[in-house]
CSV table of C-alpha atoms and ligand atoms in Angstrom, one decimal:
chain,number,residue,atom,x,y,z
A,254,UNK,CA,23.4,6.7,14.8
A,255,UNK,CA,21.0,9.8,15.2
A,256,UNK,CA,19.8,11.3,12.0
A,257,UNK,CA,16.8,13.1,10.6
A,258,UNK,CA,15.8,12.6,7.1
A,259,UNK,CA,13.3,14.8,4.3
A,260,UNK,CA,11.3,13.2,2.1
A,261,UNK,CA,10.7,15.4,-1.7
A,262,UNK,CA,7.1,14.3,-2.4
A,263,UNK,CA,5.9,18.1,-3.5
A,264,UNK,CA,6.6,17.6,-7.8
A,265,UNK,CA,3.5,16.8,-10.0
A,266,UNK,CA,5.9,14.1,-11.6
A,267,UNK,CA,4.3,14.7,-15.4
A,268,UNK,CA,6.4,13.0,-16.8
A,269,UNK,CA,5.1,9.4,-15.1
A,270,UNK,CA,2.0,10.2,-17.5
A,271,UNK,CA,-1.6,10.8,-17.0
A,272,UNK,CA,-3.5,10.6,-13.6
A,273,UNK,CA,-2.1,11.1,-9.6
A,274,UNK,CA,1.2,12.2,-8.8
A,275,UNK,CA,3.7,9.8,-8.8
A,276,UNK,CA,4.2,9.4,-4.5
A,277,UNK,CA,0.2,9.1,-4.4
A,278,UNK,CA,0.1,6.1,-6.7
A,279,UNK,CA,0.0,2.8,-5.1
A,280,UNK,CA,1.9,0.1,-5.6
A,281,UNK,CA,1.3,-3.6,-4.0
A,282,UNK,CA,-1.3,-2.0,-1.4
A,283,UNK,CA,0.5,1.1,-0.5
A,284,UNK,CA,1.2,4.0,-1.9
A,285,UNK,CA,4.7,5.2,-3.2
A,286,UNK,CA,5.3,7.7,-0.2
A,287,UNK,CA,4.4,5.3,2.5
A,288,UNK,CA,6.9,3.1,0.5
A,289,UNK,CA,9.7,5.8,1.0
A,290,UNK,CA,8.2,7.0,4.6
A,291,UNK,CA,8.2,3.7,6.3
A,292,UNK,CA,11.8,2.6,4.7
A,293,UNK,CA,13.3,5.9,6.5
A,294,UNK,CA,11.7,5.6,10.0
A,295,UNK,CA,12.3,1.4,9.9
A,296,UNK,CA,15.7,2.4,9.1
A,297,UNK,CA,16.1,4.7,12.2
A,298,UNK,CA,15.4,8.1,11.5
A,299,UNK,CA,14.3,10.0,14.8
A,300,UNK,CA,12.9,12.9,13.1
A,301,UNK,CA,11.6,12.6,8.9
A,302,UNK,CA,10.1,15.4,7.7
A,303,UNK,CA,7.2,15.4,4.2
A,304,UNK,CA,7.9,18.3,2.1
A,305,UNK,CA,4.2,18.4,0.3
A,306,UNK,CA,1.6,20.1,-1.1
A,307,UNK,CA,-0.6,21.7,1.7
A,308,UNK,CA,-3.4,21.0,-0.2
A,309,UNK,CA,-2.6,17.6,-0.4
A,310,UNK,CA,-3.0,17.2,3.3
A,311,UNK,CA,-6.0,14.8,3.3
A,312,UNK,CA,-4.1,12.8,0.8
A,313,UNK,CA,-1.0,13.0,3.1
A,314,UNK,CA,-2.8,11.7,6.3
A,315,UNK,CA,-4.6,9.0,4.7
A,316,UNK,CA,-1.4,7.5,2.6
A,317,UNK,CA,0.4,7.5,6.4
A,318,UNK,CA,-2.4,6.5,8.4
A,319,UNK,CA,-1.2,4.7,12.0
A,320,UNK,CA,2.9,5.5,10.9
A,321,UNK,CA,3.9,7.9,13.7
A,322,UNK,CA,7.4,10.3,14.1
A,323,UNK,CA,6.9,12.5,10.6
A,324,UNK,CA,5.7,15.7,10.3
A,325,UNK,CA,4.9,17.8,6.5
A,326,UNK,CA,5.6,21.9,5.5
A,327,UNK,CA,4.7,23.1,2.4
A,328,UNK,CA,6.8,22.7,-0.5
A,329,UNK,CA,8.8,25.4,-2.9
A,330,UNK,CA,8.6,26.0,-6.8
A,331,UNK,CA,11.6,24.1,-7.2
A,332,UNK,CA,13.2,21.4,-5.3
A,333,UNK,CA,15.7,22.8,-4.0
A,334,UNK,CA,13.2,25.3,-2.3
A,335,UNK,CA,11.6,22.4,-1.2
A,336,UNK,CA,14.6,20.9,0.3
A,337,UNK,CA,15.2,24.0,2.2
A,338,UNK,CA,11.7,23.9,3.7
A,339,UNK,CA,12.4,20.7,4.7
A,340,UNK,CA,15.6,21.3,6.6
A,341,UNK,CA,14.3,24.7,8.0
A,342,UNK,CA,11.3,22.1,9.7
A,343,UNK,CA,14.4,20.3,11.2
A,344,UNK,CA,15.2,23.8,13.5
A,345,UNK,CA,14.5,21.5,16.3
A,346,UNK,CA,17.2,19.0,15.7
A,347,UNK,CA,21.0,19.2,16.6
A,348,UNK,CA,22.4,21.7,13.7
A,349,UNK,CA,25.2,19.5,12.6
A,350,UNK,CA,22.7,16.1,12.6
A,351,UNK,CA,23.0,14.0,9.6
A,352,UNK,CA,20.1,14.3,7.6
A,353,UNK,CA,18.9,12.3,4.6
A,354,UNK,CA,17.3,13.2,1.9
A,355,UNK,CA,15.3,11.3,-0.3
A,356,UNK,CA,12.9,11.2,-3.2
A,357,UNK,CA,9.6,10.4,-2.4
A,358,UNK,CA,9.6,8.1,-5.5
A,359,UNK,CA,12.5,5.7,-4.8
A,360,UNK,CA,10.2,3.1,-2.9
A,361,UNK,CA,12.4,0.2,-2.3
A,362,UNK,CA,14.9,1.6,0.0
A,363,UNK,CA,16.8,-0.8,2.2
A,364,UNK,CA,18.2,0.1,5.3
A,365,UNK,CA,21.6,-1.1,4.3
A,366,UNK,CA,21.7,1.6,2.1
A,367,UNK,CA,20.9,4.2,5.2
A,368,UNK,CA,23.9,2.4,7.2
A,369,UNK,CA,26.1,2.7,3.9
A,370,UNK,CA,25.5,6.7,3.4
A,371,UNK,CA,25.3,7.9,7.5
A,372,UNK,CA,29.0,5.8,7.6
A,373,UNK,CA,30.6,7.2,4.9
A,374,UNK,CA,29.0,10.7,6.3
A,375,UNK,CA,31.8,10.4,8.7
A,376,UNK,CA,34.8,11.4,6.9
A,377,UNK,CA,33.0,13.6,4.0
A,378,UNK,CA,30.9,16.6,3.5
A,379,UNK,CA,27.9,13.8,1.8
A,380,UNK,CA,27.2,10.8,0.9
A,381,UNK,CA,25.3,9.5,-2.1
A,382,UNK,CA,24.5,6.2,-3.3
A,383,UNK,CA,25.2,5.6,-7.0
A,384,UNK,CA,25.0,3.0,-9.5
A,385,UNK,CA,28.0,2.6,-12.4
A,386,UNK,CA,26.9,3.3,-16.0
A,387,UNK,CA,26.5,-0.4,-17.7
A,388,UNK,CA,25.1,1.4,-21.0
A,389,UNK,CA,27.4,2.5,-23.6
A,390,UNK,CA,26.8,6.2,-23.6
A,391,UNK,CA,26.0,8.1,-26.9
A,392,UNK,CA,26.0,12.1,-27.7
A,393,UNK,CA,23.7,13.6,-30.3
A,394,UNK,CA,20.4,14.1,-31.7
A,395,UNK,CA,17.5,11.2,-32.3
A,396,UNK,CA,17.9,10.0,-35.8
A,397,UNK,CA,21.2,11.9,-36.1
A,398,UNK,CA,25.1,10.5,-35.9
A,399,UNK,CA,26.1,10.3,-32.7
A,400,UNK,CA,29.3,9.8,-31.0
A,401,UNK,CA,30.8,7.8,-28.4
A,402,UNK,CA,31.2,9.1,-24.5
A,403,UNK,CA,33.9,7.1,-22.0
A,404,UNK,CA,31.6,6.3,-19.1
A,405,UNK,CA,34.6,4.7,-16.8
A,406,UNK,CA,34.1,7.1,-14.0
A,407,UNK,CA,30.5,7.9,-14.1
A,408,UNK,CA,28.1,7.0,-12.0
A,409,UNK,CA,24.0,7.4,-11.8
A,410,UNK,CA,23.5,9.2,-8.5
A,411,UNK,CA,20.4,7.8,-6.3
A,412,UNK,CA,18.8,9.0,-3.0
A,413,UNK,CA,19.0,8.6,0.0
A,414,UNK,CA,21.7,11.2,0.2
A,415,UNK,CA,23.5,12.4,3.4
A,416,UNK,CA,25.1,15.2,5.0
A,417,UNK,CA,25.4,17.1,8.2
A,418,UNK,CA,22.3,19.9,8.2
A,419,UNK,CA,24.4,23.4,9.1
A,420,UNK,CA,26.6,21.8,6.2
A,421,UNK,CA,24.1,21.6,3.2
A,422,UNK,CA,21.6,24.6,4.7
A,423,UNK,CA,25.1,26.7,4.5
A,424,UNK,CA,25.6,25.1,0.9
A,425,UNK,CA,22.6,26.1,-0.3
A,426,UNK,CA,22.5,29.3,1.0
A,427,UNK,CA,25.4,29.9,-1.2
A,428,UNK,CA,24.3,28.8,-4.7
A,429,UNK,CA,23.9,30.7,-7.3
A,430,UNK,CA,22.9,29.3,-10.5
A,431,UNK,CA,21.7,30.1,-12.8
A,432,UNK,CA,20.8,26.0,-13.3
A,433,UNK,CA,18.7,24.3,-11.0
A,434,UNK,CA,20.5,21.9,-8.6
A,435,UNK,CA,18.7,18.3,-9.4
A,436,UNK,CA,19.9,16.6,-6.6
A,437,UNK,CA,21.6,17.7,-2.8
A,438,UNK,CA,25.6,16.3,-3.1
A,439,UNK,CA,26.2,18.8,-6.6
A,440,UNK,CA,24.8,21.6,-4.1
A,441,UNK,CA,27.8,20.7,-1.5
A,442,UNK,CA,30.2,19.5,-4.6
A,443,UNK,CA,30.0,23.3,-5.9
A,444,UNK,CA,30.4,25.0,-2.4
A,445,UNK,CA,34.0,23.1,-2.0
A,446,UNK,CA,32.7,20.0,0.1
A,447,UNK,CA,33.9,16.3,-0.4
A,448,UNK,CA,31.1,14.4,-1.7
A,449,UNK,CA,31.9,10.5,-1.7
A,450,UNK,CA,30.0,7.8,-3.4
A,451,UNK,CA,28.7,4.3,-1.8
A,452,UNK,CA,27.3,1.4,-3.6
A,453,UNK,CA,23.7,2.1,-4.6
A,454,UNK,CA,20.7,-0.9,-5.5
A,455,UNK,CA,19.3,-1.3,-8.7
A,456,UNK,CA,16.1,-1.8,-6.7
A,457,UNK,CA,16.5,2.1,-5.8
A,458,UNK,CA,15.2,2.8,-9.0
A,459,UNK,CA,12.9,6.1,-9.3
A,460,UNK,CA,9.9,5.9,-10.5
A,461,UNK,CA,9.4,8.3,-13.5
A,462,UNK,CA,8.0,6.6,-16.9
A,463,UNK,CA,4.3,4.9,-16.7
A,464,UNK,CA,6.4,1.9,-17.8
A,465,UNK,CA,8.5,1.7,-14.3
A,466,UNK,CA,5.3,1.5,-12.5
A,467,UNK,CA,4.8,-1.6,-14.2
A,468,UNK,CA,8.1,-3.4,-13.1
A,469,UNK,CA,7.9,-1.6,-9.6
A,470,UNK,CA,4.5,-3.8,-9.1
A,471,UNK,CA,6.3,-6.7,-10.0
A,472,UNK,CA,9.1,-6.1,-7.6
A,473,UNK,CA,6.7,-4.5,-4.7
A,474,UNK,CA,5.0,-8.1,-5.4
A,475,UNK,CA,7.8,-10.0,-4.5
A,476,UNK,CA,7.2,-8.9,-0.8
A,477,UNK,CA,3.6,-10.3,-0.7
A,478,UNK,CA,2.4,-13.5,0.2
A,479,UNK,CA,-1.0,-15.2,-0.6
A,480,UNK,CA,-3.4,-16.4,2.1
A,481,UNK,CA,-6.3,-18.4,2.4
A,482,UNK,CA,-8.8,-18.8,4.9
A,483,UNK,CA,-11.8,-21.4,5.0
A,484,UNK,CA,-15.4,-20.3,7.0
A,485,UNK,CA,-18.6,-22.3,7.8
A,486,UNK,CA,-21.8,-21.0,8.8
A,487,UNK,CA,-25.2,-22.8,9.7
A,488,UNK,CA,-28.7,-21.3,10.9
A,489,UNK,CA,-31.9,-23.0,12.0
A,490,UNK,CA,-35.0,-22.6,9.8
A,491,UNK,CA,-38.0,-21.2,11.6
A,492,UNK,CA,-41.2,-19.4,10.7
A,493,UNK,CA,-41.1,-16.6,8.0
A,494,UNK,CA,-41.2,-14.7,4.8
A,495,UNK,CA,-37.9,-14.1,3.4
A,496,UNK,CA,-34.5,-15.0,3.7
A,497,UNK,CA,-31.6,-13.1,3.4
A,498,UNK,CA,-28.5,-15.2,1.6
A,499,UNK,CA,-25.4,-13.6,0.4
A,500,UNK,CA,-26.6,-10.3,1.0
A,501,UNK,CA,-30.2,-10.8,-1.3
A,502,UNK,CA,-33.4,-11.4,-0.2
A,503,UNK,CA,-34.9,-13.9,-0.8
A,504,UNK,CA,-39.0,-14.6,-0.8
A,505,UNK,CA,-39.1,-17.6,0.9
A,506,UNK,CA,-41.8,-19.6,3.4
A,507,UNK,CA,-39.7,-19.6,6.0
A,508,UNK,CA,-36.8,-17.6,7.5
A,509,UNK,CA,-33.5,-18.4,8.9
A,510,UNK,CA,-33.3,-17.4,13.1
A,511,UNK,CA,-30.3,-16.0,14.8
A,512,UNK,CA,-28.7,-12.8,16.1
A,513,UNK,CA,-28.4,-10.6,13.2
A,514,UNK,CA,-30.2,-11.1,9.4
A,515,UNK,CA,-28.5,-15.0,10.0
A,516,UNK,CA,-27.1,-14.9,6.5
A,517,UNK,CA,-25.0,-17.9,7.1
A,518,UNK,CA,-23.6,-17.2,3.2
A,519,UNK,CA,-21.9,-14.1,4.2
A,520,UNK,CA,-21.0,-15.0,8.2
A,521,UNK,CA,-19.5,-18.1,6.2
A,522,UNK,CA,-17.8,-15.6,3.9
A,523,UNK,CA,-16.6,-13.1,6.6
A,524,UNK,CA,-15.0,-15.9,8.8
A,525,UNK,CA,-12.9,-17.1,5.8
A,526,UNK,CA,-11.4,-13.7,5.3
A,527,UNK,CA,-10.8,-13.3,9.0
A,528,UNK,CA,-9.4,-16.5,9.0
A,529,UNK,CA,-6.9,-15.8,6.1
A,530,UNK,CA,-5.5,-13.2,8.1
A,531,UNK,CA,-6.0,-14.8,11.2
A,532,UNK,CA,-8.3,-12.1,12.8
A,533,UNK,CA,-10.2,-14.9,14.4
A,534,UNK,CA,-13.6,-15.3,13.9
A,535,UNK,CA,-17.0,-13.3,13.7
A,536,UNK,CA,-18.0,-13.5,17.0
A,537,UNK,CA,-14.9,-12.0,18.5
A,538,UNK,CA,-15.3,-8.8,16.3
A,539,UNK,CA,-19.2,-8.7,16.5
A,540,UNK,CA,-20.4,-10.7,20.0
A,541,UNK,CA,-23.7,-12.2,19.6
A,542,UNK,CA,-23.7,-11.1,23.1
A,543,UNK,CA,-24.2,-7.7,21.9
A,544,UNK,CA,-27.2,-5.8,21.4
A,545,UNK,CA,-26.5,-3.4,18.7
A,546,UNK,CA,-25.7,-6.2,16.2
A,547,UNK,CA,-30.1,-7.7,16.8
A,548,UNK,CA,-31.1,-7.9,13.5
A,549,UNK,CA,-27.9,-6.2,11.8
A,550,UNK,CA,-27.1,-6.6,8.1
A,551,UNK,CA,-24.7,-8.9,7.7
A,552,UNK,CA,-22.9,-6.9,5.0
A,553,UNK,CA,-21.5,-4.9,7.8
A,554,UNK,CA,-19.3,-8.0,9.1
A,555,UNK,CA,-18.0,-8.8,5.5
A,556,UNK,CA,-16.4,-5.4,5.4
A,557,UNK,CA,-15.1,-5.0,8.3
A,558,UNK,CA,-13.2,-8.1,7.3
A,559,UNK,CA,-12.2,-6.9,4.0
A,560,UNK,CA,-11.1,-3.3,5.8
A,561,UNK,CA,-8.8,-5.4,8.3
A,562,UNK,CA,-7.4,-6.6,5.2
A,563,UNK,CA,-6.7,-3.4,3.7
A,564,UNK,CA,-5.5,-2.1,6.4
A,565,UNK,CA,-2.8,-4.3,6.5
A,566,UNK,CA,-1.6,-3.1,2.8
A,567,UNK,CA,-3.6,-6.4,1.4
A,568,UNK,CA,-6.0,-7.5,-1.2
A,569,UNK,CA,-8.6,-9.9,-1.6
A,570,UNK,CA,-8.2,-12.1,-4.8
A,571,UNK,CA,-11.4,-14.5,-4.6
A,572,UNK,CA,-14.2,-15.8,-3.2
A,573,UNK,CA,-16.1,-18.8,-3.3
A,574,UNK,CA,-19.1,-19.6,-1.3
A,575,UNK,CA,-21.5,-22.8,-1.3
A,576,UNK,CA,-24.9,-23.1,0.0
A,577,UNK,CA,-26.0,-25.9,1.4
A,578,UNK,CA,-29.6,-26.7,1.7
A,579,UNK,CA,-32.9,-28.0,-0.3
A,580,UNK,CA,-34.8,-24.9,-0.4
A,581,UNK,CA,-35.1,-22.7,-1.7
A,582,UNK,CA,-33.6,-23.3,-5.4
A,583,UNK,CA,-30.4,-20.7,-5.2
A,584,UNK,CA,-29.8,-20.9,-9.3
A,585,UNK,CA,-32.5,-18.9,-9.8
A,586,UNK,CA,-30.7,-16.2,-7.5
A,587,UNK,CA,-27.1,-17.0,-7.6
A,588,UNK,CA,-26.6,-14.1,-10.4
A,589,UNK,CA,-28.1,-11.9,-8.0
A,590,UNK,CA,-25.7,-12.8,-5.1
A,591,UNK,CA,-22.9,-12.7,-7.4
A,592,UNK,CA,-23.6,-8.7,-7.8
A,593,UNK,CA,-24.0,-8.8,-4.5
A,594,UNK,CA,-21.2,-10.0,-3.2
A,595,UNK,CA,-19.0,-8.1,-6.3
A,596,UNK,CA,-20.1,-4.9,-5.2
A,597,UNK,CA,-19.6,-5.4,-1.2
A,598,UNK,CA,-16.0,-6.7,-1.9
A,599,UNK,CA,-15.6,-3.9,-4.5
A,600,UNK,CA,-13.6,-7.6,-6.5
A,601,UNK,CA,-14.7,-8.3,-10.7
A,602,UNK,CA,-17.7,-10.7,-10.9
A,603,UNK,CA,-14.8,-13.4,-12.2
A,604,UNK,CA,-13.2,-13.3,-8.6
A,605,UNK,CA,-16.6,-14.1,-7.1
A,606,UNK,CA,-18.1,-17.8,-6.9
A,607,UNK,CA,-21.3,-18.6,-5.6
A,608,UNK,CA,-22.4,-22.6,-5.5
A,609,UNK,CA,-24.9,-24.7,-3.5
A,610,UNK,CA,-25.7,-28.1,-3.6
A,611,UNK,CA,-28.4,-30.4,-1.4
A,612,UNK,CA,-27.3,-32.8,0.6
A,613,UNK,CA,-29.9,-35.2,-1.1
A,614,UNK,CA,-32.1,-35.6,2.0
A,615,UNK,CA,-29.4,-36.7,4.5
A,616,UNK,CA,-28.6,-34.7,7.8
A,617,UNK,CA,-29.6,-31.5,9.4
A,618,UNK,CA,-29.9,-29.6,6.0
A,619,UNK,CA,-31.2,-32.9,3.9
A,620,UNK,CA,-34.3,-33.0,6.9
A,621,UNK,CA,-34.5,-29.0,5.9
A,622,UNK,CA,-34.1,-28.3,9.8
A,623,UNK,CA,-31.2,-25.4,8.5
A,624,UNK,CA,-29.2,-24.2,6.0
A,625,UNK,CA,-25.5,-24.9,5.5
A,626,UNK,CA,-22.5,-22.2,4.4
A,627,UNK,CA,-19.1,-22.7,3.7
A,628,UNK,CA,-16.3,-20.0,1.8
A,629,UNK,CA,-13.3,-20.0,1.1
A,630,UNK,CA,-11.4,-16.7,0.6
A,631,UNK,CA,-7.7,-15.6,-1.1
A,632,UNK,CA,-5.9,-12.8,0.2
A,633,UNK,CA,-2.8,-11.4,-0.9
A,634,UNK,CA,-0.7,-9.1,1.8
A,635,UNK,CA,2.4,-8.0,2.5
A,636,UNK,CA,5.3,-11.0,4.1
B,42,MG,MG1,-24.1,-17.0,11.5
């Protein structure tokens, strides 16, 4: 079925406590919007609409990077202002459409939910998913008596909620408080419309207390999947000064040859995160073939890596690189690297390992022809 849909993302949200806006907050690699934004236009919607702050514009663009088919206009003082900006940006659309609106902080919609509300759209004036009340419900004051409400036929309304356009702009256009509306089907409930209830999900939850960011990261998290990739890196010895190893330099008698600054600890490093996300290897994102990369810091190639994997909504969890060689002596340096490699990957010094070992004279590190790298790397992205 055709519909558009308008996502509320324009409150300050105080009450989720101290810091960002609720929708900028970021939960399991992405933040709340692109939660709510990528649910709607997965689940169909041809047209979705971001009611938001204009000022929040950079904000906007970044939190939606590479999602295509929304468009923003500004918000209003209140909601419902805000909803009407949002509908008046769907002038383009048929007038009767069904359009859903949702709250930017209900992340984990599904689209069985979308299916459940546009349906039920068909013989009603809107659509809402609720939830029953489990809770006993009580009437008073804290730390006074309080009495007993029935709570057989009530129901805690949710979002998405759906209705023809011309339908709830007309509704709208005909309230006249004095209360504020706080949410779309009371708005078509007072003007005389039919507004029917469909099952809602517990996992529709909106985000309002600090506390509920807390469990929505454990829920966001049950989407995500660890990875781990494996890299190995080795570069012939020839004559020099220095050495650059895990993105330190090193004084040294001799250096290590190849393209770039040949720091086989972080080309080991970056192939192990390419490789947990299976990106390939270093040479397909940075061809020895190519001149720009003559001499390049190799810190360049690590993030790139760790970018790819933020790009995909993902995370690095460790690291753990070993040297291999007999000189130089890497303890005296391995703090060093640690920092290093810490601040690059922007990960605590406890997710970063740095070992080496010799290979007690045997083979092409033993004879101290080259130096030896291998890394291992955990990621953690979406499924
Ligand atoms: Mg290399």
């Amino acid at each position: 079925m055709t519909f558009s849909a308008v996502i509320v993302a324009a409150g300050s949200g105080t009450r989720a406590g101290p810091g960002q806006a609720k929708q900028w907050r970021v939960l399991a690699g992405k933040t709340v919007l692109r939660w709510s934004a990528e649910a709607l236009l997965a689940g169909g919607a041809q047209k979705l609409v971001i009611v938001a702050d204009p000022e929040a514009r950079p904000q906007l663009d970044e939190a939606l990077d590479g999602l295509a088919g929304w468009t923003t206009t500004a918000g209003g003082a209140t909601r419902a202002l805000s909803v009407q900006a949002g509908l008046a940006a769907l002038a383009d659309r048929a007038a009767d459409e069904p359009v859903l609106i949702h709250d930017a902080a209900r992340p984990f919609l599904g689209a069985a939910t979308i299916v459940s509300v546009l349906k039920a759209l068909d013989d009603a004036d809107g659509a809402i998913p609720a939830l029953p009340v489990a809770d006993t419900l009580k009437s008073g004051a804290l730390d006074s008596s309080v009495v007993t409400k029935p709570r057989n036929d009530l129901w805690r309304a949710q979002t998405p909620q759906a209705f023809r356009r011309d339908r709830l702009l007309a509704a709208y256009a005909a309230w006249t408080g004095p209360d504020e509306p706080t949410d779309d089907g009371q708005v078509v409930e007072r003007h005389g419309g039919r507004v029917v209830v469909v099952p809602g999900n517990p996992m529709l939850m909106k985000l309002t207390y600090p506390e509920d960011f807390a469990m929505a990261e454990t829920l966001a998290g049950r989407a995500r999947i660890t990875r781990m990739g494996q890299g190995f890196d080795a570069h012939r010895w020839g004559p020099g000064e220095s050495v650059w190893l895990c993105g330190v330099e090193i004084a040294h008698d001799e250096t290590l040859i190849g393209h770039s600054d040949a720091d086989a600890g972080l080309h080991a490093l970056t192939d192990a995160i390419l490789g947990a996300i299976g990106e390939g290897d270093i040479g397909d994102h940075f061809p020895p073939t190519d001149p720009q990369w003559k001499g390049a810091a190799s810190d360049k190639f690590l993030i790139h890596a760790v970018n790819l994997v933020r790009q995909r909504g993902g995370s690095l969890v460790n690291v753990d690189v070993t040297l291999i060689c007999e000189r130089p002596k890497i303890k005296p340096h391995r703090a060093a690297m640690r920092e290093r490699l810490a601040q690059i990957l922007d990960l605590p010094l406890d997710r970063v390992s740095v070992k080496a070992t010799t290979t007690e004279g045997m083979g092409f590190t033993g004879r101290g022809e080259g130096l030896a790298a291998q890394a291992i790397a955990v990621v953690e992205t979406p499924a």
